[in-house]
CSV table of C-alpha atoms in Angstrom, one decimal:
chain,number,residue,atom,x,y,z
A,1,UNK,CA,-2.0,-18.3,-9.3
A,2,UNK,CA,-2.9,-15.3,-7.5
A,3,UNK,CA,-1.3,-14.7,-4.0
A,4,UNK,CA,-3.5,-12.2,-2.9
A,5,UNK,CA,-7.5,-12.3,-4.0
A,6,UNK,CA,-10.4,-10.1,-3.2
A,7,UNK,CA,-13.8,-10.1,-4.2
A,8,UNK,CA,-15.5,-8.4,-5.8
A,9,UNK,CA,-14.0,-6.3,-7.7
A,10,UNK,CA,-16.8,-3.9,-8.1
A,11,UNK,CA,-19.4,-3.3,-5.7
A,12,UNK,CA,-22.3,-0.9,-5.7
A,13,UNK,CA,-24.8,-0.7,-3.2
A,14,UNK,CA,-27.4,1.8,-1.5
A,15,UNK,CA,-26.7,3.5,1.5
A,16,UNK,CA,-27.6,2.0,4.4
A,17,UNK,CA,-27.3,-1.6,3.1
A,18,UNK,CA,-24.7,-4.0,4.7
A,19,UNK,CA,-21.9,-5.7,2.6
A,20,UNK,CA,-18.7,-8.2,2.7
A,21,UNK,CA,-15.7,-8.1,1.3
A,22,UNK,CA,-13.8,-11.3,1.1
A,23,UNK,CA,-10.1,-11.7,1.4
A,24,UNK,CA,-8.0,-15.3,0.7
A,25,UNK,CA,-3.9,-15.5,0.1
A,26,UNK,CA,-2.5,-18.5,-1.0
A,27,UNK,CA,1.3,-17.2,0.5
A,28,UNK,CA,1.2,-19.1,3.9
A,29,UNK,CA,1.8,-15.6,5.3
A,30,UNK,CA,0.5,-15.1,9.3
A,31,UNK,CA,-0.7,-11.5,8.9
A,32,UNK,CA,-3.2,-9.9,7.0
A,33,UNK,CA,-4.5,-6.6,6.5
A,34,UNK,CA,-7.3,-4.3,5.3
A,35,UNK,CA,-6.5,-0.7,3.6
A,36,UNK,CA,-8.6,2.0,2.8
A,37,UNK,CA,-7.5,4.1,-0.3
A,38,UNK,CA,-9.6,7.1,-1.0
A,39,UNK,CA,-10.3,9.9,-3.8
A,40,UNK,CA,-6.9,11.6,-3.1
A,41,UNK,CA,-5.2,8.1,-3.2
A,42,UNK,CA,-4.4,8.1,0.1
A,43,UNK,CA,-3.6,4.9,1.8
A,44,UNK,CA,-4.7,4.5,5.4
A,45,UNK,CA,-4.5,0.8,7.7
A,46,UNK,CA,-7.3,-0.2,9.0
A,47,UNK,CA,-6.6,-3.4,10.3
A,48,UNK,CA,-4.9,-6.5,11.2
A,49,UNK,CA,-4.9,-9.9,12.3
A,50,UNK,CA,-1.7,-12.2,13.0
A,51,UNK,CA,-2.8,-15.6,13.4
A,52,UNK,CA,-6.5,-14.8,13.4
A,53,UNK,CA,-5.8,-12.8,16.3
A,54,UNK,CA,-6.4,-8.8,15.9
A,55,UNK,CA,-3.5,-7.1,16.2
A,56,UNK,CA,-4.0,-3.3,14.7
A,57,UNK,CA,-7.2,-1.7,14.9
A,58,UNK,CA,-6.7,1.9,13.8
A,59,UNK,CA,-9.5,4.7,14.2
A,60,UNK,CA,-12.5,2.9,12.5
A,61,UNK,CA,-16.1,3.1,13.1
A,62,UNK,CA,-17.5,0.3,14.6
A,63,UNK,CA,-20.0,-0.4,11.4
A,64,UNK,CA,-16.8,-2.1,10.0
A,65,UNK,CA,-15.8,-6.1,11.5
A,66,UNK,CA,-13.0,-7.8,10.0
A,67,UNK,CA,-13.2,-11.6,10.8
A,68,UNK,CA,-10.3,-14.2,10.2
A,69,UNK,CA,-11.6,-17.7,10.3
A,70,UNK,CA,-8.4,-18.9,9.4
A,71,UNK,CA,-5.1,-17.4,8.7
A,72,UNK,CA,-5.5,-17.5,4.9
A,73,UNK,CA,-8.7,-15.5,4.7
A,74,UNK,CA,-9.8,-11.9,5.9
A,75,UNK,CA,-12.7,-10.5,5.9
A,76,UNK,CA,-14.5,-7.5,5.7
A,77,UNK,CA,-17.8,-6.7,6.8
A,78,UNK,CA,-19.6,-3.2,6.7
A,79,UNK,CA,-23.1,-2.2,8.4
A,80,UNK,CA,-25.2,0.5,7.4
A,81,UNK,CA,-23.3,1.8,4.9
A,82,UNK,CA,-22.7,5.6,4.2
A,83,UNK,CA,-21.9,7.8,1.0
A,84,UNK,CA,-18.1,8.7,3.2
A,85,UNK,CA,-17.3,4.5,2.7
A,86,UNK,CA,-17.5,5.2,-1.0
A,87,UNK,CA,-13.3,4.1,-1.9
A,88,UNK,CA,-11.0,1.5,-2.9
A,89,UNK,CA,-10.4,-1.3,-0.1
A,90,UNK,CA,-7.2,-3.6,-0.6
A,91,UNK,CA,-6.5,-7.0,1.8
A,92,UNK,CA,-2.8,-7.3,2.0
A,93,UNK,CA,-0.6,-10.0,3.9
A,94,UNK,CA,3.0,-10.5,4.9
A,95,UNK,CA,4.9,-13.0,6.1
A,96,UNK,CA,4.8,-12.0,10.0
A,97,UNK,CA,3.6,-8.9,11.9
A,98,UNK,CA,7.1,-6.7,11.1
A,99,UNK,CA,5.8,-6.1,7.9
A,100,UNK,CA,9.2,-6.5,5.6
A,101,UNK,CA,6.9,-6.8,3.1
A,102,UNK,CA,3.3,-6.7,2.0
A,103,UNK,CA,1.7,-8.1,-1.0
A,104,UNK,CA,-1.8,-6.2,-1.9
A,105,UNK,CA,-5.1,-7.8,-3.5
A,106,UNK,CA,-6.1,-6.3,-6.7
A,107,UNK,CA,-8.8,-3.9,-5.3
A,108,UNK,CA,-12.5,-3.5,-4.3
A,109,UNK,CA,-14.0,-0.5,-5.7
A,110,UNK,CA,-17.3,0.0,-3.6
A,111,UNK,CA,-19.3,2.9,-4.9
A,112,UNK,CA,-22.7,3.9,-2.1
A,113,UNK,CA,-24.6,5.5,-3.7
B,1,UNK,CA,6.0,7.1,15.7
B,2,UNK,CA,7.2,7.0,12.5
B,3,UNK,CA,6.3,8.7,9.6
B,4,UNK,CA,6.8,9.3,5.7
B,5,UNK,CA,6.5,12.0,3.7
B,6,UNK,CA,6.6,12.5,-0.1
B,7,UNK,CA,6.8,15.7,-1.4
B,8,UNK,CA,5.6,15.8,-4.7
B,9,UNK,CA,2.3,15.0,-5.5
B,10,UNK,CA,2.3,14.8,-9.1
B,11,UNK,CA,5.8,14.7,-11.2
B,12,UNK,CA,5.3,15.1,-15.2
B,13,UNK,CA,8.3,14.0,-16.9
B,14,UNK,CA,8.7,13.6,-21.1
B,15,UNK,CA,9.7,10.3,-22.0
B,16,UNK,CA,13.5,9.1,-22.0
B,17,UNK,CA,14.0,11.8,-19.5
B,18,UNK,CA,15.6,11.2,-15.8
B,19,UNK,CA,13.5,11.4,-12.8
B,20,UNK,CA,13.5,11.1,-9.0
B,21,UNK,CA,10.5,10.9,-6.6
B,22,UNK,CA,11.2,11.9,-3.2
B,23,UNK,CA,10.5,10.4,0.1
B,24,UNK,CA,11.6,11.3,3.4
B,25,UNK,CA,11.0,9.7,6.8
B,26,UNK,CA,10.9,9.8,10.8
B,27,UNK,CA,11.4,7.6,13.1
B,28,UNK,CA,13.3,6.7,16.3
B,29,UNK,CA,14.4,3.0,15.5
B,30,UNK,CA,16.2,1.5,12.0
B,31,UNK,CA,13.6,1.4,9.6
B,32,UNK,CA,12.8,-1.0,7.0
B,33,UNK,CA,11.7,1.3,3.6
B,34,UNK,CA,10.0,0.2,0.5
B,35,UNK,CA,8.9,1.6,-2.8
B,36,UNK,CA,5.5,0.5,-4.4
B,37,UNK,CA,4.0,1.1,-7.4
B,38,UNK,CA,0.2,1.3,-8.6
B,39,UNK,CA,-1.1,1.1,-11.8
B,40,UNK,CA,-4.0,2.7,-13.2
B,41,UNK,CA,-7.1,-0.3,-11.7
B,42,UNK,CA,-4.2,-2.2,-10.0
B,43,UNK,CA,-3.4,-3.2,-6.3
B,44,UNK,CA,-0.1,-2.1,-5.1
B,45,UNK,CA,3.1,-3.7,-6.2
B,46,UNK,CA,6.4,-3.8,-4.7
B,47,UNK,CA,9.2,-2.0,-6.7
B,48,UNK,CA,12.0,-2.1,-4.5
B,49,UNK,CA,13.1,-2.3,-0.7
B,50,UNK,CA,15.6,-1.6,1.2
B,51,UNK,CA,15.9,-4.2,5.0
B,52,UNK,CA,19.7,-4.1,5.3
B,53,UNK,CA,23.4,-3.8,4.1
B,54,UNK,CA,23.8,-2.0,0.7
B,55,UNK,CA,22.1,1.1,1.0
B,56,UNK,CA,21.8,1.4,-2.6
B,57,UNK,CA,18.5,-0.9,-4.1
B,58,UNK,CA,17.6,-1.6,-8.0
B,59,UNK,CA,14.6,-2.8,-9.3
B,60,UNK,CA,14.2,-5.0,-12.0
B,61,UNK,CA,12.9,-2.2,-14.3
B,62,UNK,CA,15.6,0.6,-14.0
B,63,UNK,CA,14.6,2.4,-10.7
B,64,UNK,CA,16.7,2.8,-7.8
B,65,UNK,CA,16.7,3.7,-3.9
B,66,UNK,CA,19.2,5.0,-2.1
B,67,UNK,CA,18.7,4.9,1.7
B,68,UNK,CA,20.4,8.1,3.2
B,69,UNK,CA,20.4,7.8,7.1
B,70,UNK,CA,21.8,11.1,7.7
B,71,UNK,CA,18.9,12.7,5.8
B,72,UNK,CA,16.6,10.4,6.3
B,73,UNK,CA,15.6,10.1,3.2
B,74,UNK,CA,15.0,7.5,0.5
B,75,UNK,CA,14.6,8.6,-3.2
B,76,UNK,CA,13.2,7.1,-6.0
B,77,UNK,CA,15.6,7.5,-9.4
B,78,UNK,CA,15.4,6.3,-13.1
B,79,UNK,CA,18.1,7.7,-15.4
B,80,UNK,CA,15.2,7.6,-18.1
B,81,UNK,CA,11.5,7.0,-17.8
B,82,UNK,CA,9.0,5.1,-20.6
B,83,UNK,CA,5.7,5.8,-21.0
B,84,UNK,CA,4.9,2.9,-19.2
B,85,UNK,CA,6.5,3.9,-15.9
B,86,UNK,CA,2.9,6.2,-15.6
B,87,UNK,CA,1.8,5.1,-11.9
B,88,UNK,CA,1.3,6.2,-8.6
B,89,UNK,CA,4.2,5.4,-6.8
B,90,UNK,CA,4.0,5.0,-2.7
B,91,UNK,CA,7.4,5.6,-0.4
B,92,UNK,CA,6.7,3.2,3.2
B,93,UNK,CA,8.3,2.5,6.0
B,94,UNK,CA,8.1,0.1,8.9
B,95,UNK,CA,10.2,-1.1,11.7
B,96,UNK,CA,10.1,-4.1,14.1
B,97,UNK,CA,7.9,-2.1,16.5
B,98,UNK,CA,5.9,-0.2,13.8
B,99,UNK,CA,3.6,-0.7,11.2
B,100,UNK,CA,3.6,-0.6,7.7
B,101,UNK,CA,2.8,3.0,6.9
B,102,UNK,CA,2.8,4.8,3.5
B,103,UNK,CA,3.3,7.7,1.9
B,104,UNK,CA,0.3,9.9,0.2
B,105,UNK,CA,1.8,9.0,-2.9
B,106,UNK,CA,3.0,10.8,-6.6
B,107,UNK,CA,1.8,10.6,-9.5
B,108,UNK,CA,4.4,10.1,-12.1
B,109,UNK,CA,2.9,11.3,-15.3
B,110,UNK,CA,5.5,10.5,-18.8
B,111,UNK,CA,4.6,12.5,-21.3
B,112,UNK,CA,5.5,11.7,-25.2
């Protein structure tokens, strides 16, 4: 069973188009999170919800809107999409907010083009 | 805030040879400090971690940690790397009142 799933895996789309990523973890952990690693494999936070409830929301443009309808799922939505999104976004979640550990999604590659 | 840094960004090793990855890190509180590694196409995935007591960690795969408080450090060791050890490997650290925040990563590279 996976613990942490994303989908898709792959997702290529033109700029200016709006897309979703979906997030589910089968853990029973309260928080989730969304990364963003780019070309230089750099990981950056983007966000994250406890309990639904938005907790860290670092520097992001406003085109991109997490949503939590439940504690098990995460999602990611992005508006008007520009060529700068292009990178790999992983959904992570943890057993609580202090983060003693955080088990990643396998990856959505999303390529504008 | 808290911080991490790694210094290397790419270590190439030849195989059956030892290796260590460094990490160092800031912060103002006791840290919790963690390991992961990534495979080429592959989320991230925990190696090691180090929350409490013994301040030196193992893996299940020959790497250890050892947390150094004085120097604030936490390297990454393997008395002698395979082929399949090629990854990118993240240093992270978080506390009770800080997030989860990694490292820029190195690429360990094992060469035949």
């Amino acid at each position: 069973d996976t613990a942490v799933s994303q989908t898709p895996k792959y997702l290529v789309t033109q700029m200016g188009n709006d897309k979703s990523i979906k997030c589910e973890q089968n853990l029973g952990h309260d928080t989730m999170y969304w990364y963003k690693q780019d070309s230089k494999k750099f990981l950056k936070i983007m966000f994250s919800y406890n309990n639904k409830e938005l907790i860290i929301n670092e520097t992001v443009p406003n085109r991109f809107s997490p949503k939590s309808p439940d504690k098990a799922h995460l999602n990611l939505h992005i508006n008007s999409l520009e060529l700068g999104d292009s990178a790999v976004y992983f959904c992570a979640s943890s057993q609580d907010w202090k983060n003693t550990e955080a088990f990643f999604g396998q990856g959505t590659r999303l390529t504008v083009v | 805030a808290q911080s991490v840094t790694q210094l290397d960004s790419q270590v190439p090793v030849f195989e059956e040879a030892p290796v260590e990855l460094r990490c160092n890190y800031s912060s103002s509180v006791s840290v919790y400090l963690f390991w992961y590694v990534q495979y080429p196409n592959q989320g991230l995935q925990l190696l090691l971690k180090y929350l409490s007591g013994s301040t030196l960690v193992e893996s299940i795969n020959g790497f250890e940690a050892e947390f150094n408080k004085s120097q604030t450090s936490f390297h990454l060791r393997k008395p002698s790397v395979h082929i399949s050890d090629t990854a990118e490997y993240f240093c992270a650290v978080s506390s009770n009142t800080d997030k989860l925040i990694f490292g820029t990563g190195t690429r360990l590279q094992v060469f035949p």
